[in-house]
Structure formats: C-alpha cells, structure tokens
Amino acid sequence: MAKGEGAESGSAAGLLPTGILQASERPAQVKKEPKKKQQLSICNKLCYAVGGAPYQLTGCALGFFLQIYLLDVAKVHPFSASIILFVGRAWDAFTDPLVGFCISKSSWTRLGRLMPWIIFSTPLAIIAYFLIWFVPDFPQGRESSHRFLWYLFFYCLFESLVTCFHVPYSALTMFISTEQSERDSATAYRMTVEVLGTVIGTAIQGQIVGQANAPCLQDQNDSAVASESGNRTHSTTSLKETQNAYLLAAGVIASIYVVCAVILTLGVREQREPYEAQQAESMSFFRGLRLVMSHGPYVKLIAGFLFTSLAFMLVEGNFALFCTYTLGFRNEFQNLLLAIMLSATFTIPIWQWFLTRFGKKTAVYVGISSAVPFLILVAIMKSNLIITYVVAIAAGISVAAAFLLPWSMLPDVIDDFHLKQPHTPGTEPIFFSFYVFFTKFASGVSLGISTLSLHFAGYQTQGCSQPAQVKFTLKMLVTMAPIVLILLGLLLFKLYPINEEKRRQNKKALQALRDEASSSGCSDTDSTELASIL
C-alpha cells in the first residue's frame, strides 16, 4: 500500500477562517466519510499462505529423514551425525536474530522491506538443499571426515538461506493488514497451507524414498559376509538406488519451493503502519532488542511455547527411527507420517473456529494437552499397526494446534508492544526472529542429545534391528520426554497475560492511534495544497 493510502481526506476549506468563505464553501457542508476496514481478498490470503509452504516442505523432509539418511544412507558415524544435527540447528538458531537485525536496518524499496530478502535467497537455498541429499565420492581413508564436513557445511548454509526466507515471511504477517481479524484469518490460511506443505513434503520424501529402502545388515558379522563380491555388488546397487531416490525427492521439493516463492512475490504487497511511516528513522537494533526482551507478554509466550515446541520436535526427529526399529514398521513409517499430517491439515480450520469462539488461551490448553493421552498410549501399547494409525490420526489434531497457535498469538504480543512503545518502528523482525531462535536452538540441543543417546545405547548403522537399549531409548524420546515438556509448557503458559478482553482493548487503542496518525498525515497534505492555491 502506498504511503497515506486509506487515510481520510480533509478539505482545504477547513483550514481557512469561515469569514472569508462563501456560504456554499462553508466547512459545515464537508463531511468525513467513515474509515473503511482493510480487508484482504481470498486470493491475497492464499498467495500469502502459499509462501509458508517452502519452509515446511524442506523442514519436514529434514526433520523426519535427515537423521536416518545420515546414519543409514550416507553412512556417517552416529557421533558425527549428532554433531552435524546439533551444530546445524544451533547455527540456524543463531542466524535468526542476525537476519532479524539486518532486516530491521533495511530500508523500504519499491518491493517493500521484506520481499527482497525472500526473492534473492530462494535460488541459493534450493541449490544448498539439493546438495544436502547428495552423497559425494571421496578418496578412501579420509572419506569419513570429508563427508562430515560436506554435510555440516551445506546443512548450515541451507539453514542460513532458508532463514533469509522465513524470518521476513513471518514478519510479513504484520504488514499484510492492520486489522487483527484479517491477520488472524490470513494466519489460519497460512497454517493450513503449511500443514499441507508438511503433508506434501512427507508424501514426496516418504513415498519416493520408501520405494528404495537402504540395505540392512542382519547382524554385526554381516559386514564380513558382505565383503564377498556378489553380496557387495548387491548392497552397493541397493544403496545407490536409495541415494538416487533421495536426490529425486530433493529435486521435486526444490521445484515446489521456487513456485511457492514466485506466487508469494506476485500476490502480496507490504503495507506500512501510518504511525510508522511518520518516523524519521528506525531505532538501533540493540535498543529494539532490549525493549522486545523486556516486554513481559513476549517473554511469557516464548517460555510457554518453547517447551511445547521442543516436545513435538523430539517426536518429529525420532519418529522414523521409532517406527522402524521400536515398532517394527520399516515399510510403514512414511504412511504413518502422512496420516499425522493429513489429520493436522483437516483440523486447522476447526482450531481456527475454536480459538475465535473460545479464545486463544483456551485453545492452547485443549489443543496441546490433547497429545498427552495418545503419547501415553504409544508408550504402553505393544506393536500394533491399526492402533498406531489411530494414534497417528489423533496426534495430528494436536499437531494442528501446535502449528496454528504460536503464530496466531505472536501478532497480539506485537500489538500490545506497539501500544506501550508507539515510536518503535522496525521491531517486528526482532519479535519473529528471536521467537524462532529460542525454539530452534533448544531443538538443536535436544536433537543432538537424542542422537548421542542412541550412540551410547549402541545404535548399529544399517542394522535391520537394534539392541533393546536402542529401542527403549527411542520410546523414551518419542513418548515420555515430550509429555514432560508439554506439561511444563502448559504450566508456564498460565502466566501469559493477553486474553480475549485484553485483545479487544488493544484493538480499539491501536485503531485510535492509526486514525490519529492518518488524520495528521492528511492535514499536512491539505496544508501543502492550500499553500500552493493561496
């Protein structure tokens, strides 16, 4: 939206003494039209929502499959794999506030302040993503160290580039509309598409890779048997087919990434707040960071969702191994993932209705806690495929709430901050980047620890089965640890102060602030026009 668009126009006559005007020119005849609500079309919401798919497509593929890919396909040592996963996630977390800082210092262009980041990061990100799933041939003897460096470098590079896409895209929520209801509606569209993106990512990665399973060793002595020429040839051929399947899946996902970025760029325009446009210059990043991190509702929101996000990320990171080795469903885990994500996709609109009807805090308690009974059932039940599918579908309902609610509540915190700090433009990327920073850093720690736990439990690379200690460790990582984290998160969330009544008060106060800024802007314009006339 152009600067000043949507503002009420004043009459030049209103600035002159009434005595010098004719009766027909008296300002009594000038009436201000009521300010129209800014409404987004369904097309705008869909174009905005599509932009969330690339992050989920790639994140889902990496989250569910990277660990098992490094261990069983790239044949990286478990300890080295844990380092790659931890450092990659930690670096990803570190780049979020760094990118947020750079965005906050960026100036507005014809495309906006956020869109250039999205446009220029996309082609580099898809190249780095493709190379993560490529198994290079290195000289014998130093192959292990070279592969470790290869995957560490391209994993960190991709996470940096996708951060340059996702942080500005997340902050774009505050610039597509000034109406809370429109932002909430657009967020619901976005979450639906993002969950659908995880479905597509799971389907593409799981179904393509599932058609070419990596060869496994029946016992520890099979490596000696496999040294025979016939077995070695068969194993090498099977492993090469699996590697090619991962490359094919990466190519398909990278293509979808580009299409979604193009739709977002062409279908969405950034809008500036009237009171922000009047600011001469933005504040320093560190002053903005100090103000953001001292805002109570933001800290409490982060604390609550930090633990619940960790719970679901633990399940995501270990689910493929859990299904393969603990439950014994080597050829079914991709279908179970698909069941979870399809269930989540269909229940996003239900949660959007629920939070509109009963409030967002109530939706948090009901939605997040609903996962606990099903995780307990998984922990105590024996391997049963039908029951596992039922649990997967039910768990998808809670996953939908975990997707929708954090991003739906963060704009409310930013609105509350702007009321307390009305002259702080450019802080939106700080809010979004540090929210992602804390969740990513903690998830990197948890994923690294979980891979190390498997290493110390005796995980066997390319094994058709695993020792009892590994199976027990996987069960704890997928069930009991997430349950504890969810309960801690819900206890902390009780401190979050923004309820529905507070949201309504903030909405009225912000609208008054916008009207005042718009009226001030229009008065300046009318004064300039009047001076030229006189």
XYZ file of C-alpha atoms in Angstrom:
534
model
C 0.000 0.000 0.000
C 1.327 3.450 -0.876
C 2.095 5.832 1.953
C -1.032 7.600 3.153
C -3.392 5.255 1.271
C -6.668 4.702 3.093
C -6.371 7.954 5.030
C -9.335 10.302 5.324
C -9.102 13.309 3.075
C -9.679 16.696 4.646
C -10.911 19.833 2.832
C -8.717 22.840 2.287
C -11.659 24.957 3.356
C -11.417 23.540 6.835
C -8.084 25.337 7.282
C -9.380 28.862 6.441
C -11.356 31.253 8.628
C -15.025 30.810 7.881
C -15.474 34.537 7.374
C -13.581 34.549 4.069
C -15.590 31.687 2.570
C -18.818 31.918 0.697
C -21.838 30.212 2.176
C -21.593 27.379 -0.344
C -17.967 26.835 0.717
C -18.599 26.678 4.463
C -16.960 23.664 6.118
C -20.337 22.661 7.533
C -21.004 21.035 4.194
C -17.782 18.984 4.397
C -18.403 15.557 5.951
C -15.796 12.940 6.609
C -16.605 9.549 5.274
C -16.254 6.674 7.739
C -12.940 4.857 7.551
C -13.255 1.572 5.701
C -11.870 -1.620 7.176
C -8.893 -3.047 5.374
C -9.954 -6.408 4.047
C -7.817 -8.950 2.275
C -9.273 -10.902 -0.605
C -9.210 -14.673 -0.564
C -6.649 -14.528 -3.366
C -4.357 -12.316 -1.255
C -4.667 -14.673 1.705
C -3.957 -17.710 -0.434
C -0.900 -16.101 -2.051
C 0.370 -15.142 1.399
C -0.333 -18.627 2.761
C 1.471 -20.373 -0.108
C 4.655 -18.604 0.946
C 4.748 -20.682 4.122
C 4.945 -23.991 2.271
C 8.677 -23.942 1.295
C 9.871 -23.731 4.905
C 7.612 -26.604 5.937
C 8.385 -28.725 2.864
C 12.109 -28.622 3.481
C 11.847 -28.574 7.268
C 9.615 -31.648 7.281
C 11.936 -33.586 4.992
C 14.985 -32.645 7.059
C 13.283 -33.131 10.406
C 11.863 -36.572 9.686
C 14.502 -38.019 7.353
C 17.893 -36.325 7.814
C 18.850 -38.348 10.867
C 18.094 -41.734 9.296
C 19.625 -40.541 5.994
C 22.936 -39.615 7.638
C 23.093 -42.852 9.616
C 21.902 -45.447 7.092
C 22.416 -43.899 3.621
C 25.362 -41.502 3.870
C 26.894 -43.860 6.463
C 28.017 -41.078 8.768
C 29.154 -42.232 12.213
C 26.429 -41.662 14.880
C 28.672 -39.307 16.890
C 29.483 -37.266 13.758
C 25.783 -37.230 12.807
C 24.912 -35.837 16.245
C 27.468 -33.059 15.731
C 26.024 -32.227 12.304
C 22.466 -32.099 13.623
C 23.348 -30.074 16.715
C 25.654 -27.570 15.014
C 23.241 -27.180 12.089
C 20.293 -26.410 14.356
C 22.399 -24.163 16.609
C 23.711 -22.248 13.582
C 20.172 -21.996 12.248
C 19.084 -20.522 15.569
C 21.984 -18.059 15.590
C 21.194 -16.769 12.096
C 17.604 -15.866 13.019
C 18.445 -12.814 15.165
C 21.283 -11.961 12.779
C 18.881 -11.853 9.826
C 16.352 -10.036 12.001
C 18.992 -7.390 12.710
C 19.804 -6.989 9.005
C 16.126 -6.712 8.092
C 15.484 -4.124 10.791
C 18.256 -1.981 9.256
C 16.970 -2.455 5.699
C 15.278 0.458 4.002
C 11.943 0.300 2.225
C 12.141 -0.338 -1.506
C 9.595 -0.445 -4.279
C 9.049 -4.124 -3.390
C 8.930 -3.398 0.331
C 11.428 -4.076 3.084
C 10.900 -7.836 3.423
C 10.268 -9.071 -0.109
C 13.819 -8.512 -1.463
C 15.151 -10.946 1.151
C 12.676 -13.598 0.052
C 13.412 -13.120 -3.652
C 17.222 -13.189 -3.532
C 17.579 -16.047 -1.018
C 15.403 -18.529 -2.934
C 17.729 -19.692 -5.787
C 20.716 -20.161 -3.475
C 18.627 -22.024 -0.904
C 17.389 -24.657 -3.353
C 20.957 -25.377 -4.545
C 22.166 -25.884 -0.984
C 19.132 -28.043 -0.180
C 19.789 -30.328 -3.130
C 23.432 -30.817 -2.116
C 22.420 -31.903 1.399
C 20.882 -35.031 -0.144
C 23.851 -35.766 -2.396
C 26.394 -38.439 -1.376
C 29.796 -37.404 -2.779
C 32.608 -39.822 -3.615
C 35.698 -39.032 -1.590
C 39.090 -40.819 -1.536
C 39.347 -43.862 0.702
C 40.853 -43.238 4.112
C 39.590 -39.677 4.522
C 36.068 -40.364 3.330
C 34.529 -40.176 6.790
C 35.966 -36.744 7.683
C 35.236 -35.299 4.226
C 31.597 -36.411 4.329
C 31.239 -34.967 7.808
C 32.478 -31.580 6.590
C 30.324 -31.777 3.436
C 27.049 -32.309 5.279
C 27.913 -29.879 8.051
C 28.732 -27.099 5.563
C 25.714 -27.491 3.286
C 23.305 -28.070 6.166
C 24.461 -24.832 7.843
C 24.439 -22.973 4.505
C 20.902 -24.069 3.707
C 19.640 -23.181 7.173
C 21.142 -19.693 6.781
C 19.469 -19.166 3.408
C 16.094 -20.526 4.447
C 16.246 -18.185 7.456
C 16.618 -15.287 4.996
C 13.317 -16.503 3.538
C 11.379 -17.443 6.649
C 12.132 -14.566 9.039
C 10.917 -11.842 6.640
C 7.990 -14.055 5.631
C 6.980 -14.479 9.272
C 7.267 -10.745 9.917
C 5.130 -10.135 6.822
C 2.118 -11.090 8.961
C 2.212 -7.612 10.494
C 2.340 -5.871 7.109
C -0.423 -7.541 5.115
C -3.175 -5.796 7.108
C -3.669 -3.603 10.162
C -6.834 -5.479 11.196
C -6.429 -8.166 13.875
C -9.249 -10.254 12.417
C -7.719 -10.133 8.929
C -4.314 -11.122 10.260
C -5.844 -13.996 12.236
C -7.721 -15.167 9.158
C -4.597 -14.937 6.991
C -2.653 -16.839 9.660
C -5.246 -19.613 9.578
C -4.842 -19.817 5.789
C -1.091 -19.858 6.248
C -1.146 -22.615 8.867
C -3.449 -24.734 6.711
C -1.081 -24.433 3.758
C 1.958 -25.008 5.974
C 0.497 -28.211 7.392
C -0.436 -29.163 3.834
C 3.187 -28.434 2.973
C 4.294 -30.932 5.594
C 1.865 -33.434 4.084
C 3.327 -32.869 0.631
C 6.876 -32.981 1.978
C 6.141 -36.190 3.876
C 4.426 -37.730 0.866
C 7.159 -36.792 -1.596
C 10.086 -37.693 0.625
C 8.475 -40.732 2.219
C 6.886 -42.303 -0.840
C 9.858 -41.784 -3.156
C 12.425 -42.876 -0.592
C 10.180 -45.678 0.645
C 10.345 -47.327 -2.762
C 14.116 -47.800 -2.356
C 14.971 -48.827 1.173
C 18.629 -48.838 2.124
C 20.080 -52.333 2.566
C 20.433 -53.501 6.159
C 22.729 -55.937 7.925
C 21.102 -58.815 9.786
C 23.783 -58.893 12.485
C 27.142 -57.415 13.330
C 29.014 -60.148 11.436
C 27.164 -59.429 8.191
C 29.745 -56.804 7.292
C 32.275 -59.608 6.814
C 29.842 -61.670 4.780
C 29.002 -58.638 2.661
C 32.629 -58.387 1.638
C 32.080 -61.208 -0.814
C 31.814 -59.960 -4.376
C 28.176 -60.934 -5.017
C 26.825 -59.523 -1.777
C 28.962 -56.412 -2.104
C 27.604 -55.731 -5.581
C 24.001 -56.190 -4.454
C 24.485 -53.958 -1.405
C 26.200 -51.230 -3.404
C 23.475 -51.284 -6.056
C 20.704 -51.074 -3.465
C 22.416 -48.241 -1.623
C 22.928 -46.326 -4.875
C 19.228 -46.655 -5.681
C 18.380 -45.251 -2.262
C 20.756 -42.326 -2.769
C 19.154 -41.563 -6.144
C 15.703 -41.704 -4.545
C 16.739 -39.056 -2.011
C 18.079 -36.868 -4.842
C 14.836 -37.227 -6.804
C 12.775 -36.241 -3.768
C 15.066 -33.244 -3.171
C 14.625 -32.092 -6.772
C 10.831 -32.250 -6.568
C 10.731 -30.349 -3.273
C 13.150 -27.710 -4.585
C 10.892 -27.134 -7.619
C 7.850 -26.596 -5.396
C 9.917 -24.205 -3.269
C 10.531 -21.975 -6.316
C 6.879 -21.992 -7.439
C 5.642 -21.006 -3.982
C 8.184 -18.173 -3.710
C 7.039 -16.778 -7.078
C 3.353 -16.878 -6.058
C 4.126 -15.097 -2.781
C 6.127 -12.387 -4.509
C 3.477 -11.681 -7.137
C 0.409 -11.935 -4.891
C 1.311 -9.995 -1.723
C 2.191 -6.355 -1.071
C 3.586 -4.941 2.138
C 1.721 -2.156 3.954
C 3.246 0.331 6.334
C 1.569 1.459 9.519
C 0.619 5.183 9.299
C 2.369 5.975 12.568
C 5.483 4.062 11.447
C 5.680 5.976 8.160
C 5.873 9.232 10.118
C 9.029 8.181 11.943
C 12.168 9.872 10.668
C 14.401 6.847 11.203
C 14.295 3.455 12.862
C 15.840 2.778 16.259
C 19.046 0.818 16.731
C 18.792 -2.957 16.743
C 20.185 -3.366 20.257
C 17.829 -0.805 21.735
C 14.953 -2.543 19.981
C 16.186 -5.906 21.241
C 16.354 -4.625 24.814
C 12.799 -3.297 24.597
C 11.493 -6.504 22.992
C 13.124 -8.841 25.505
C 11.855 -6.741 28.413
C 8.248 -6.975 27.180
C 6.577 -9.328 29.656
C 3.906 -10.937 27.414
C 6.546 -11.801 24.795
C 8.854 -13.490 27.307
C 5.957 -15.496 28.760
C 4.725 -16.541 25.322
C 8.228 -17.730 24.381
C 8.618 -19.619 27.656
C 5.331 -21.463 27.183
C 5.770 -22.432 23.563
C 9.471 -23.215 23.944
C 8.737 -26.428 25.818
C 5.722 -27.469 23.753
C 7.626 -26.899 20.509
C 10.503 -28.988 21.828
C 8.084 -31.804 22.593
C 6.786 -32.001 19.034
C 10.280 -31.591 17.547
C 11.547 -34.517 19.599
C 8.762 -36.651 18.177
C 9.474 -35.383 14.662
C 13.212 -36.013 14.824
C 12.965 -39.575 16.141
C 9.680 -40.796 14.662
C 11.169 -42.520 11.611
C 13.665 -44.468 13.728
C 10.973 -45.235 16.326
C 8.615 -46.709 13.736
C 11.409 -48.611 12.006
C 13.110 -50.214 14.992
C 10.892 -49.985 18.094
C 7.517 -50.684 16.455
C 8.958 -52.751 13.596
C 7.157 -50.880 10.804
C 10.121 -50.358 8.473
C 7.912 -50.060 5.384
C 5.064 -48.116 7.039
C 6.625 -45.128 8.765
C 6.193 -42.819 5.758
C 2.482 -43.694 5.633
C 2.145 -43.040 9.367
C 3.755 -39.630 8.903
C 1.324 -38.929 6.094
C -1.619 -39.876 8.333
C -0.442 -37.436 11.020
C -0.066 -34.548 8.595
C -3.336 -35.167 6.755
C -5.156 -35.193 10.071
C -3.458 -31.936 11.039
C -4.394 -30.320 7.715
C -8.086 -31.073 8.069
C -8.266 -29.878 11.683
C -6.583 -26.466 11.209
C -9.943 -24.813 10.267
C -11.537 -26.428 13.332
C -8.909 -24.907 15.618
C -9.330 -21.532 13.914
C -13.055 -21.675 14.695
C -12.313 -22.862 18.240
C -9.935 -20.018 19.080
C -12.376 -17.494 17.609
C -15.222 -18.921 19.685
C -13.464 -19.726 22.982
C -10.242 -17.700 22.895
C -6.629 -18.486 22.117
C -5.507 -19.405 25.649
C -8.290 -21.970 25.935
C -7.313 -23.363 22.542
C -3.742 -23.770 23.787
C -4.766 -25.789 26.839
C -7.173 -28.024 24.936
C -5.118 -28.445 21.763
C -1.643 -29.030 23.155
C -2.731 -31.214 26.079
C -4.751 -33.486 23.777
C -1.481 -35.068 22.621
C -0.634 -36.410 26.094
C -3.106 -39.347 26.218
C -2.003 -40.593 22.814
C 1.677 -40.385 23.688
C 0.960 -42.402 26.826
C -0.894 -44.973 24.713
C 2.102 -45.281 22.384
C 4.383 -45.778 25.393
C 2.401 -48.620 26.944
C 0.985 -50.453 23.928
C 2.602 -53.296 22.060
C 3.379 -53.070 18.370
C 0.023 -52.942 16.563
C -0.302 -51.305 13.157
C -4.025 -50.479 13.369
C -3.710 -48.865 16.801
C -0.644 -46.977 15.611
C -2.616 -45.487 12.713
C -5.422 -44.450 15.082
C -2.912 -42.790 17.391
C -1.242 -41.073 14.413
C -4.531 -39.595 13.203
C -5.458 -38.441 16.713
C -1.995 -36.961 17.256
C -2.433 -34.902 14.086
C -5.191 -32.952 15.832
C -2.731 -31.751 18.464
C -0.064 -31.079 15.838
C -2.513 -28.717 14.093
C -2.948 -26.713 17.307
C 0.822 -26.585 17.805
C 1.214 -25.228 14.242
C -1.510 -22.587 14.415
C -1.492 -21.102 17.890
C 2.061 -19.692 18.291
C 1.894 -17.754 15.031
C -1.652 -16.616 15.748
C -0.743 -15.227 19.177
C 2.556 -13.535 18.336
C 0.881 -10.611 16.452
C -1.208 -9.922 19.590
C 2.015 -9.544 21.576
C 3.416 -7.150 18.958
C 0.219 -5.068 19.053
C 0.497 -4.867 22.838
C 4.136 -3.794 22.496
C 3.291 -1.049 19.980
C 0.758 0.416 22.383
C 3.366 0.649 25.120
C 6.130 1.728 22.706
C 4.349 3.578 19.860
C 7.537 5.141 18.441
C 9.486 1.941 17.828
C 9.301 1.131 14.102
C 11.107 -1.857 12.635
C 10.881 -4.142 15.667
C 8.634 -6.768 14.056
C 11.525 -8.862 12.621
C 13.120 -8.900 16.091
C 9.986 -10.413 17.615
C 9.707 -13.130 14.984
C 13.418 -13.900 14.662
C 14.034 -14.339 18.395
C 10.922 -16.450 18.819
C 12.302 -18.796 16.157
C 15.811 -18.503 17.627
C 14.886 -19.920 21.021
C 12.841 -22.799 19.629
C 15.486 -23.740 17.042
C 18.407 -23.555 19.428
C 16.686 -25.680 22.046
C 15.507 -28.155 19.408
C 19.068 -28.414 18.111
C 20.283 -29.231 21.600
C 17.543 -31.821 22.071
C 18.122 -33.444 18.670
C 21.862 -33.590 19.223
C 21.345 -35.134 22.655
C 18.863 -37.669 21.279
C 21.336 -38.784 18.578
C 24.087 -39.029 21.173
C 21.745 -41.074 23.367
C 21.283 -43.530 20.502
C 25.049 -43.681 20.051
C 25.645 -44.529 23.708
C 22.754 -47.003 23.642
C 24.607 -48.948 20.926
C 22.912 -47.874 17.678
C 24.058 -50.052 14.760
C 24.341 -48.259 11.413
C 22.340 -50.019 8.664
C 21.122 -52.633 11.110
C 17.899 -54.470 10.279
C 17.214 -54.463 14.020
C 18.633 -52.661 17.030
C 19.552 -53.688 20.586
C 16.900 -53.487 23.303
C 18.598 -50.411 24.786
C 18.180 -48.516 21.499
C 14.501 -49.441 21.258
C 13.894 -48.315 24.837
C 15.764 -45.046 24.232
C 13.652 -44.309 21.140
C 10.460 -44.965 23.100
C 11.529 -42.506 25.808
C 12.466 -39.860 23.231
C 9.123 -40.127 21.416
C 6.769 -40.534 24.398
C 7.862 -39.707 27.954
C 10.213 -36.797 27.192
C 7.600 -34.952 25.042
C 4.920 -35.500 27.728
C 7.105 -33.857 30.390
C 7.910 -30.940 28.071
C 4.241 -30.388 27.189
C 3.197 -30.285 30.854
C 5.967 -27.803 31.677
C 4.965 -25.599 28.756
C 1.301 -25.507 29.799
C 2.245 -24.605 33.380
C 4.377 -21.702 32.145
C 1.673 -20.576 29.752
C -0.641 -19.784 32.656
C 1.449 -16.635 33.164
C 0.613 -15.305 29.677
C -1.482 -12.133 30.284
C -3.187 -11.388 26.931
C -6.706 -12.831 26.999
C -9.629 -12.006 24.718
C -10.675 -8.930 26.698
C -7.145 -7.559 26.530
C -7.065 -8.212 22.779
C -10.252 -6.191 22.258
C -8.900 -3.288 24.285
C -5.649 -3.288 22.339
C -7.523 -3.355 19.034
C -9.534 -0.236 19.919
C -6.481 1.622 21.181
C -4.428 0.771 18.070
C -7.235 1.880 15.774
C -7.374 5.215 17.564
C -3.620 5.566 17.127
C -3.874 4.809 13.400
C -6.744 7.268 12.934
C -4.749 9.966 14.692
C -1.698 9.290 12.513
C -3.795 9.236 9.332
C -5.525 12.484 10.227
C -2.196 14.121 10.955
C -0.818 12.948 7.610
C -3.863 14.236 5.745
C -3.690 17.601 7.488
C -0.093 18.042 6.364
C -1.062 17.197 2.767
C -4.028 19.599 2.764
C -1.881 22.383 4.197
C 0.625 21.982 1.363
C -2.124 22.022 -1.276
C -3.745 25.087 0.334
C -0.445 26.974 0.382
C 0.016 26.397 -3.350
C -3.548 27.598 -4.031
C -3.125 30.767 -1.957
